[in-house]
Amino acid sequence: MRKGKRSKRSREGRRRQRASLVLALALTAGLTAIAPAGADDPAYAFRNPRLPVTERVNDLLGRLTLDEKVSLLHQYEPAIPRLGIQSFRTGTEALHGVAWLGRATVFPQAIGLASTWDPALIQQVGSAVGDEARGFQQERPDGWGLNLWAPVVNLLRDPRWGRNEEGYSEDPYLTGSISTAYGEGLTGGDPDHLKTAPTLKHYLANNNEVNRTTTSSDLSPRVQHEYDEAAFRPAVEADATTGVMASYNLVNGRPDTVNPDLDDVVRTWTSRDLLNVTDAFAPGNLTGDQQYYPTLAEGDAAALKAGIDSFTDNNGDSAPTTTAIKSALNTGLLKESDVDTAVSHLLAVRVRLGEFDPNGGTYGSIDQSVINSPAHQKLAREAAAESAVLLKNNDGVLPLKTSAKNVAVVGPLADTLYTDWYSGTLPYAVTPAGGIASKLGTSVGSSEGVDRIALKDTATGKYVTAGVSQAGGALRESTDTGVAAQFDAFDWGSGIVTLRSAANGRYVGYNWSNFVNDQVQPNGWYVQQQFKLEQQGDGTYLLRYAGYETSESWWSNPVYLGPTGPDGTLGLVEKSGAAHYSKDVVRSGVDAAVAAVRGKDTAVVVVGSMPAINGREAHDRTDMGLAPSQEALVRAVRAANPKTVVIVENSYPTTLGTLQKEVPALLWTTHAGQETGNALADVLYGDTNPAGRLTQTWYRSASDLPSILDYDIIKSDRTYQYFKGRPLYPFGYGLSYTTFRYGALKRVAGGYEVAVTNTGERAGDEVVQLYTHQRASRDKQPLKQLKAYARVSLKPGETKTVRLKVRPSDLAHWDVTRSKWVVESGAYDVLVGASSSDIRSRTSWTVRGETIPPRDLTKVTRAENFDDYSSGSVRLVDESKARGTAVGATADGAWLKFADTRLGSGASEFSARVAGSPGTVEVRLGSPTGPLVGTARTGGTASPYDYTTVTAALTGAAKGRTGVYLVLSGGVRMSTFTLR
């Protein structure tokens, strides 16, 4: 039975069923209510692995008191000693390896994993991560838990999203297939016996960090069903996940923490119990910055009813949550059956994890030996190599020859590896320079290519100096002119630099009191190692502190640096009191890099991003280009050595500008974990033939993109599906060291097949991609849409027939006129090739489906089911706090289009449910300024959730088959309407 809306009847029925089952089991086992068996007695049905999961859950639920059940609703579920139940915690991070628990295998970032287009490999990675999570279980360190918060399946519709590194793709089909593979690896593939319990993040439409808890993602029905939901559905349907995390943002005006789709939609995709969780501190947002409910009791009750089962709030302090839930029970906001439903979901997952089985069940024997095992190290190297994307390779510059050993590897990322917020702790680090040196069996020249500077106070002549020990010391001004006064200035773009002390190799950061050189890499929630060197009109510089907290609303301190103590210790001062520094270049980074590469057989330049700075959780990107100094470095190296290969190591599409034209070879990699250097060397020297493919469109400029808050990909022509411009690199793009020929595309049972031949001299993988395009439709359709793909390995001269599954039902889109999926009759282009723009073979597919009839507005029509609307003046809003979407006008003249409407011999009356401000709803024909056939007036309502019905008589012109436009006054909300 599929779980949809939780009706009162179904909740009460399940409760009676549990009670009857518990009583029957008790009588069968000879038990009594007042004399329970011991906690380890096999007579307890919940400990019997031979019984179905449902029976075990019902048995345990029936033994718990109400207080015990309420206690399980918080992230930190306490032990219940009388039943021998241990504590349990939801939420171990496992995005690309187990994070925050200690040294563990670090795989490539999620976008890198997806760039392999290799679900079989991704499943292996997921399995390895699941094994390591089990390995940590043996010691149960702080933060232990087998409920893993991964993968992230939010679509990468905008490359400026700060969390781009966490997602897979801008395409829902690719995202669904990769997340399913990763989830199947994490779960172990047997829904009844879970290795781990993965949770999909973040439901729904969570793709901006700016004001992320208060911005609303407007999703029209088509965008919601065809795009955002489509990314989440496959893993749920495949039982490759055990739940979803509700995101921070609002959707159509309602916080996702209380989004009823958690129950009404997500749970209809599977017959399994799902454990849905809130994001951290999200319950508190309902009464905090979202101001959606006045009390936590009301907010938590609404979340529980919407489909949340576990509350992530107040860290380890469960008291606010349990107190709120009990208050909601006492005041009638919740019933015990509501608690039972949520707890049953929690317990089902715990049963399937083997927690109540002898010796921990199927996966209970996995121990610490799996953590960073040799097999996992090898897998990490393979994944990192497969994820690399060859963007350019003029004249066969790559692969390099190992016989040419006189190599220099330069650039700010040449000899370092950075980790991101959700990375595990690297057990070791193979840098690009280290990997190449190992491949060649000799040392390589190296230079980071960054300036080493000294900052001299022009007023005092003193220098900024740092501590010389590994622990560092507070920055101060002194007369020391030695190494303590020297800093390597890394430019990360947008004016942000980090300062690494030459004295101890540690980065300078703020510790809420002083500035100390004590950090191995920029890190932390606020990344307090960020600075700006602001040049003044007189040529001097002000040193500005730019940690992320300085942009928070609560920050009130100054941001400039200057001496604040008698010993010259630097602190924060007002701009008027800031020290003016001369920037003395002790060593030019460009000059050092040029010297390193001059005369070498090959120059490899590694540029890119710092994952904590160039966009991350809570901070979107404002610039997708390389830092200016990095561009200058590449150009200087290229001028000094024509045999230059550039590696771009970052987590998002990059606007490379003219640089893309100037260098002969260009390779992209994400921050790829501990084996980054070995993997890059494997690709550069041809031991791995690159076959990674881009999972996002690489735009030429940010001007190609609308606002990051615009979620309507259909109207705003976003992603490769609708983008009409010319990208820098298209979705699905990637080169190889060999070439491939495609044969004719043939229709076969269940899909299509095409012969692919390796026409080169090297073995290699081709990613065969199948797209479709609907030639004619009632509705705006994608220019092309990925429907299938396959990564196939071919030896030189070898031909393989690749079969790609696609069914007529895969061509369906959401029909807003009838709120259902529809496959329209007509001709569809079927396109197969090496990328979304490199189509090698095509055919036409005539499909017999249906024709969408004209709109019938005599039936109650939801206003949200429009065909078009006026940008900037129409918002989708919450019809009520519990459920439903209405349309809100933010300015006079806001209009909605309802195309191809059959009014017949004439409609005489317009009726609408409206709320909000006083105003009008005009009915016009043909256009927003077309003939006016009626005007309904509203005097406004006391609340945006109090609806009233307004009517208007229509003139005789309201007839025939035409487009109907409804034009609203600012402040008016409309939920439904009719024309009769």
CSV table of C-alpha atoms in Angstrom, one decimal, residues 67-247:
chain,number,residue,atom,x,y,z
A,67,ASP,CA,7.0,10.3,26.5
A,68,GLU,CA,9.4,7.8,25.0
A,69,LYS,CA,7.9,8.2,21.6
A,70,VAL,CA,8.1,12.0,21.8
A,71,SER,CA,11.8,11.7,22.8
A,72,LEU,CA,12.5,9.9,19.5
A,73,LEU,CA,11.3,12.8,17.4
A,74,HIS,CA,14.5,14.8,18.0
A,75,GLN,CA,17.8,14.3,16.0
A,76,TYR,CA,19.4,13.0,19.2
A,77,GLU,CA,17.2,10.0,20.1
A,78,PRO,CA,18.0,8.9,23.6
A,79,ALA,CA,18.5,5.3,24.8
A,80,ILE,CA,15.6,3.4,26.3
A,81,PRO,CA,17.4,1.2,28.8
A,82,ARG,CA,14.3,-0.8,29.9
A,83,LEU,CA,14.0,-2.1,26.4
A,84,GLY,CA,17.7,-2.4,25.8
A,85,ILE,CA,17.6,0.2,23.0
A,86,GLN,CA,20.7,2.3,22.4
A,87,SER,CA,20.7,6.0,21.5
A,88,PHE,CA,20.5,6.9,17.8
A,89,ARG,CA,21.3,10.0,15.9
A,90,THR,CA,20.1,11.2,12.5
A,91,GLY,CA,22.6,12.9,10.3
A,92,THR,CA,26.1,11.7,9.4
A,93,GLU,CA,27.5,13.7,6.5
A,94,ALA,CA,28.6,11.5,3.6
A,95,LEU,CA,28.5,13.6,0.5
A,96,HIS,CA,31.7,12.2,-1.1
A,97,GLY,CA,33.0,10.2,1.8
A,98,VAL,CA,32.3,10.0,5.5
A,99,ALA,CA,32.8,13.5,6.9
A,100,TRP,CA,33.6,15.1,10.3
A,101,LEU,CA,34.3,11.8,12.1
A,102,GLY,CA,38.1,11.5,11.4
A,103,ARG,CA,40.3,10.4,8.6
A,104,ALA,CA,38.4,8.6,5.9
A,105,THR,CA,38.6,8.1,2.2
A,106,VAL,CA,37.8,11.4,0.4
A,107,PHE,CA,36.4,10.9,-3.0
A,108,PRO,CA,35.9,13.6,-5.6
A,109,GLN,CA,33.2,16.2,-4.9
A,110,ALA,CA,29.7,15.3,-5.9
A,111,ILE,CA,29.8,17.3,-9.1
A,112,GLY,CA,33.0,15.4,-10.0
A,113,LEU,CA,31.4,12.0,-9.3
A,114,ALA,CA,28.5,12.9,-11.6
A,115,SER,CA,31.0,14.0,-14.3
A,116,THR,CA,32.0,10.4,-14.7
A,117,TRP,CA,28.5,9.6,-16.2
A,118,ASP,CA,29.2,6.2,-14.8
A,119,PRO,CA,26.4,4.9,-12.4
A,120,ALA,CA,28.2,1.6,-11.9
A,121,LEU,CA,31.3,3.4,-10.6
A,122,ILE,CA,29.2,5.7,-8.5
A,123,GLN,CA,27.4,2.7,-6.9
A,124,GLN,CA,30.8,1.3,-5.9
A,125,VAL,CA,31.8,4.6,-4.4
A,126,GLY,CA,28.5,4.7,-2.5
A,127,SER,CA,29.1,1.2,-1.2
A,128,ALA,CA,32.6,2.1,0.0
A,129,VAL,CA,31.3,5.2,1.8
A,130,GLY,CA,28.6,3.0,3.4
A,131,ASP,CA,31.2,0.5,4.5
A,132,GLU,CA,33.3,3.3,6.1
A,133,ALA,CA,30.2,4.6,7.9
A,134,ARG,CA,29.7,1.1,9.3
A,135,GLY,CA,33.4,1.0,10.2
A,136,PHE,CA,33.0,4.2,12.3
A,137,GLN,CA,30.0,2.6,14.0
A,138,GLN,CA,32.2,0.2,15.9
A,139,GLU,CA,33.6,3.0,18.1
A,140,ARG,CA,30.6,5.2,18.0
A,141,PRO,CA,32.5,8.5,18.1
A,142,ASP,CA,30.7,11.8,18.6
A,143,GLY,CA,28.5,12.4,15.6
A,144,TRP,CA,28.0,8.6,15.0
A,145,GLY,CA,25.0,7.5,13.0
A,146,LEU,CA,24.0,5.3,10.2
A,147,ASN,CA,21.4,7.8,8.9
A,148,LEU,CA,23.5,9.5,6.3
A,149,TRP,CA,22.7,12.9,4.9
A,150,ALA,CA,23.5,12.4,1.3
A,151,PRO,CA,23.3,12.6,-1.6
A,152,VAL,CA,22.4,16.2,-2.6
A,153,VAL,CA,20.0,16.1,-5.6
A,154,ASN,CA,19.1,19.7,-5.9
A,155,LEU,CA,19.5,20.7,-9.5
A,156,LEU,CA,22.4,22.9,-10.6
A,157,ARG,CA,20.2,25.3,-12.6
A,158,ASP,CA,22.5,28.2,-11.7
A,159,PRO,CA,26.3,27.9,-11.6
A,160,ARG,CA,26.5,30.8,-9.2
A,161,TRP,CA,24.9,28.7,-6.4
A,162,GLY,CA,27.4,28.5,-3.5
A,163,ARG,CA,26.8,24.8,-3.0
A,164,ASN,CA,27.2,23.8,-6.7
A,165,GLU,CA,30.0,21.4,-5.6
A,166,GLU,CA,27.4,19.4,-3.6
A,167,GLY,CA,25.0,18.7,-6.5
A,168,TYR,CA,25.2,16.5,-9.6
A,169,SER,CA,23.8,18.2,-12.6
A,170,GLU,CA,21.4,20.8,-14.1
A,171,ASP,CA,19.5,17.9,-15.6
A,172,PRO,CA,16.9,15.9,-13.6
A,173,TYR,CA,17.4,12.6,-15.5
A,174,LEU,CA,21.2,12.6,-15.0
A,175,THR,CA,20.8,13.7,-11.4
A,176,GLY,CA,18.2,11.0,-10.8
A,177,SER,CA,20.4,8.2,-12.2
A,178,ILE,CA,23.5,9.3,-10.4
A,179,SER,CA,21.8,9.8,-7.0
A,180,THR,CA,20.1,6.4,-7.4
A,181,ALA,CA,23.4,4.7,-8.0
A,182,TYR,CA,25.0,6.4,-5.0
A,183,GLY,CA,22.0,5.6,-2.9
A,184,GLU,CA,22.0,1.9,-3.9
A,185,GLY,CA,25.6,1.7,-2.9
A,186,LEU,CA,24.9,3.3,0.5
A,187,THR,CA,21.9,1.1,1.2
A,188,GLY,CA,23.5,-2.1,0.1
A,189,GLY,CA,20.8,-2.8,-2.4
A,190,ASP,CA,18.5,-4.7,-0.1
A,191,PRO,CA,15.7,-2.5,1.3
A,192,ASP,CA,14.9,-4.9,4.1
A,193,HIS,CA,18.5,-4.9,5.3
A,194,LEU,CA,20.2,-1.5,5.1
A,195,LYS,CA,23.9,-0.9,5.2
A,196,THR,CA,23.1,2.7,5.9
A,197,ALA,CA,20.1,4.9,5.6
A,198,PRO,CA,20.7,7.7,3.1
A,199,THR,CA,18.7,10.9,3.1
A,200,LEU,CA,18.2,13.0,-0.1
A,201,LYS,CA,19.0,16.7,0.4
A,202,HIS,CA,17.3,19.3,0.1
A,203,TYR,CA,13.6,19.1,-0.7
A,204,LEU,CA,12.7,21.3,-2.6
A,205,ALA,CA,14.0,23.9,-5.1
A,206,ASN,CA,16.9,24.9,-2.9
A,207,ASN,CA,19.4,26.5,-5.2
A,208,ASN,CA,20.4,29.9,-3.7
A,209,GLU,CA,22.2,30.8,-0.5
A,210,VAL,CA,21.4,34.5,-0.4
A,211,ASN,CA,18.7,34.9,2.2
A,212,ARG,CA,18.1,31.2,2.0
A,213,THR,CA,15.7,30.9,4.9
A,214,THR,CA,13.5,33.7,3.7
A,215,THR,CA,13.5,33.6,-0.1
A,216,SER,CA,10.7,31.8,-1.8
A,217,SER,CA,11.3,29.6,-4.9
A,218,ASP,CA,8.4,30.1,-7.2
A,219,LEU,CA,7.6,26.8,-8.9
A,220,SER,CA,4.8,26.7,-11.5
A,221,PRO,CA,3.3,23.2,-11.8
A,222,ARG,CA,5.3,22.3,-14.9
A,223,VAL,CA,8.6,23.4,-13.4
A,224,GLN,CA,7.8,21.6,-10.1
A,225,HIS,CA,6.8,18.3,-11.7
A,226,GLU,CA,9.0,18.2,-14.8
A,227,TYR,CA,12.1,19.6,-13.2
A,228,ASP,CA,12.5,19.9,-9.4
A,229,GLU,CA,10.5,16.8,-8.3
A,230,ALA,CA,11.9,14.8,-11.2
A,231,ALA,CA,15.4,14.9,-9.6
A,232,PHE,CA,14.2,13.4,-6.3
A,233,ARG,CA,11.7,10.8,-7.6
A,234,PRO,CA,14.0,8.2,-9.1
A,235,ALA,CA,16.0,7.4,-6.0
A,236,VAL,CA,12.8,7.2,-3.9
A,237,GLU,CA,11.1,4.9,-6.4
A,238,ALA,CA,14.1,2.7,-6.5
A,239,ASP,CA,14.3,2.4,-2.7
A,240,ALA,CA,17.8,3.9,-3.0
A,241,THR,CA,17.0,6.3,-0.2
A,242,THR,CA,15.2,6.2,3.1
A,243,GLY,CA,13.9,9.7,3.2
A,244,VAL,CA,14.4,13.4,2.3
A,245,MET,CA,15.6,16.5,4.2
A,246,ALA,CA,13.3,19.5,4.0
A,247,SER,CA,15.2,22.5,2.8
